[in-house]
C-alpha positions as a printed Julia matrix, in Angstrom:
220×3 Matrix{Float64}:
 -106.39   36.59   38.89
 -103.72   39.69   37.77
 -101.59   38.74   40.68
 -101.57   34.64   38.5
 -100.81   36.84   35.34
  -98.17   38.39   37.33
  -97.06   34.83   38.86
  -96.82   33.03   35.03
  -95.55   36.33   33.35
  -92.17   36.7    35.44
  -91.37   32.41   34.81
  -92.34   33.02   31.73
  -89.44   35.74   31.44
  -87.07   33.87   33.49
  -86.33   30.64   32.41
  -84.75   31.95   29.31
  -82.65   34.24   31.21
  -81.75   31.45   33.7
  -81.28   29.31   30.78
  -78.92   32.4    29.26
  -76.98   32.64   31.91
  -76.79   28.05   33.2
  -75.85   28.44   28.88
  -73.03   30.81   29.78
  -71.99   29.05   32.63
  -71.64   25.48   30.85
  -69.92   28.63   28.01
  -67.04   30.0    30.6
  -66.95   26.44   32.12
  -65.04   25.37   28.36
  -63.19   28.03   27.65
  -61.66   26.76   31.18
  -60.88   23.88   29.71
  -59.4    24.64   26.36
  -56.36   26.38   28.59
  -55.13   24.51   31.03
  -54.79   21.52   27.38
  -53.33   24.9    26.02
  -50.71   25.78   28.99
  -49.62   21.7    28.71
  -48.8    20.71   25.02
  -46.64   24.19   25.59
  -45.28   22.71   28.54
  -44.55   19.48   26.59
  -43.7    20.87   23.51
  -40.48   23.27   25.91
  -39.28   20.28   27.71
  -39.21   18.38   24.34
  -37.38   22.05   22.7
  -34.71   20.9    25.5
  -33.98   18.17   25.52
  -33.5    18.12   21.78
  -31.08   20.87   22.77
  -28.93   19.03   24.75
  -29.38   16.47   21.66
  -27.66   18.79   19.75
  -25.07   19.75   22.37
  -23.59   15.49   22.58
  -23.94   15.5    18.86
  -21.41   18.11   18.16
  -19.92   17.58   21.62
  -19.13   13.73   19.06
  -18.18   15.92   15.95
  -15.76   18.37   18.17
  -14.0    15.43   18.8
  -14.03   13.77   16.26
  -12.29   16.22   13.82
   -9.96   16.69   16.5
   -8.81   12.56   16.28
   -8.82   13.21   12.16
   -6.32   16.23   12.76
   -4.31   14.38   15.13
   -4.56   11.04   12.36
   -4.0    13.7     9.83
   -0.58   14.94   11.3
    0.35   11.48   12.16
    0.36   10.42    8.81
    1.84   13.32    7.46
    4.85   12.63    9.9
    4.85    9.1     7.84
    5.01   10.32    4.43
    7.92   13.22    4.71
    9.59    9.89    7.07
    9.3     8.29    4.46
   10.14   10.76    2.18
   13.74   11.0     4.19
   13.63    7.94    4.31
   13.55    7.13    0.62
   16.52   10.25    0.58
   19.03    8.44    2.45
   18.9     5.29    0.85
   19.13    6.64   -2.56
   22.31    8.6    -1.34
   23.58    5.66    0.61
   23.05    3.22   -2.62
   24.95    6.81   -4.3
   27.54    6.16   -1.94
   28.33    2.66   -2.12
   28.11    1.66   -5.07
   32.03    3.76   -5.67
   32.95    2.31   -3.27
   32.21   -1.19   -5.49
   33.14    0.44   -8.44
   36.55    1.86   -6.76
   38.26   -1.71   -5.96
   40.62   -2.43   -8.92
   40.11   -4.38  -12.15
   43.87   -5.98  -11.26
   41.53   -8.64   -8.81
   41.47  -10.61  -10.64
   44.09  -10.69  -12.02
   44.7   -13.0   -16.16
   41.99  -15.06  -16.31
   42.42  -17.34  -19.15
   39.47  -17.02  -20.64
   38.16  -13.72  -19.28
   37.93  -10.28  -20.88
   37.89   -7.87  -17.26
   36.24   -4.02  -18.07
   33.91   -1.67  -16.66
   30.36   -0.95  -17.26
   29.41    2.07  -15.25
   29.79    1.39  -11.44
   29.46   -2.16  -12.46
   33.07   -4.44  -13.28
   31.9    -7.16  -16.01
   34.22  -10.48  -15.76
   32.93  -11.42  -19.26
   34.1   -15.54  -20.92
   33.39  -16.18  -23.84
   30.42  -19.08  -24.64
   32.15  -21.29  -26.34
   35.04  -21.65  -23.2
   32.05  -22.88  -21.0
   30.07  -24.44  -23.2
   29.42  -26.57  -26.4
   27.53  -25.42  -28.8
   23.79  -26.03  -27.79
   25.27  -27.05  -24.08
   23.77  -26.05  -20.98
   27.03  -28.35  -18.98
   29.9   -26.21  -17.85
   32.75  -28.25  -19.26
   35.31  -28.92  -17.73
   38.0   -26.18  -17.91
   35.31  -24.02  -17.68
   35.2   -24.71  -13.96
   38.09  -24.1   -13.36
   38.03  -20.72  -14.81
   34.78  -20.67  -12.83
   36.67  -20.94   -9.8
   39.93  -18.73  -10.07
   36.05  -16.15  -10.6
   34.41  -16.6    -6.8
   38.07  -17.28   -5.25
   38.29  -13.49   -6.44
   34.09  -12.84   -5.4
   34.92  -14.14   -1.95
   37.87  -12.59   -1.54
   37.97   -9.24   -2.78
   33.88   -8.74   -3.41
   32.08  -10.45   -0.88
   29.25   -8.29    0.02
   28.47   -7.21   -3.72
   26.2    -8.07   -6.1
   27.12  -10.77   -8.69
   24.48  -11.14  -12.0
   25.61  -13.88  -13.79
   24.24  -13.21  -17.68
   23.9   -15.89  -20.07
   23.73  -15.08  -24.23
   23.54  -17.55  -26.78
   24.58  -17.12  -31.31
   21.83  -15.59  -33.33
   21.86  -18.72  -35.25
   18.08  -20.21  -35.03
   17.54  -23.96  -32.71
   17.49  -26.43  -35.2
   19.23  -29.85  -33.02
   18.44  -29.59  -29.49
   16.43  -29.78  -26.81
   15.67  -26.22  -26.65
   12.51  -24.83  -27.55
   14.61  -21.45  -28.25
   18.44  -20.18  -27.65
   16.42  -17.67  -25.37
   15.74  -21.19  -22.45
   19.62  -21.76  -24.16
   21.16  -18.87  -22.36
   18.34  -19.49  -19.37
   19.96  -22.2   -18.35
   23.58  -21.13  -18.83
   23.57  -18.79  -16.76
   21.62  -20.15  -13.74
   24.22  -22.75  -13.95
   27.07  -20.76  -14.28
   25.16  -19.05  -10.78
   24.97  -22.54   -9.49
   28.87  -23.94   -9.51
   29.6   -20.34   -8.38
   27.52  -20.8    -5.44
   29.17  -24.04   -5.03
   31.91  -22.28   -4.36
   31.24  -20.2    -1.52
   29.66  -18.01   -3.19
   26.23  -16.24   -1.66
   23.41  -17.54   -2.81
   21.63  -14.29   -1.08
   24.0   -11.73   -3.17
   24.08  -13.82   -6.61
   21.15  -14.08   -9.74
   20.88  -15.46  -12.52
   19.89  -13.55  -16.18
   19.63  -14.47  -19.71
   19.87  -12.47  -23.29
   19.23  -15.26  -24.99
   20.66  -13.56  -28.85
   19.96  -10.7   -28.75
   23.01   -9.23  -27.63
   25.45  -12.98  -29.05
């Protein structure tokens, strides 16, 4: 009887202990699974960090290349700007050198052209022909005698000043226009300067070196 009791008692005591041991084993098993997941996560993070570092290195290399390209282009831009400045300076020197040569041509080359006055204006030689020699009042068509004067002027321009720019200036008096097809003295002076320009071109003056300007009554 006692043995039976002792056996029951042992089983009663051993059952909780077995349950505790089973629980311990179970807990130990859970602990091992968490550690493995942590290791995997760490390895993944390290891999991602390595990939990010490689990407950063590639971006830094690209940035350095772009910076080198930018420095090279900036240098080229600076060189071009210097070349442009030098070219402009050379052009100014060339212009300054050529102007005195043009002015050095003797005004006497025009001789005694009837109806024309020859004088110097700065570096330019001026051949002034009175408006009433060239045109009738309020008109923009040349008089027949005026063509003889312009013929002689064109001859000198072609022979003595073949490379010089010619400006034809048109003027009028300052009397208001009342009975004329021209709307203003400025308009009339423009037509007169164009008429003279066209005539000189017809007498051999290169069209690429001659142009017209109109002053109207601003300098009658």
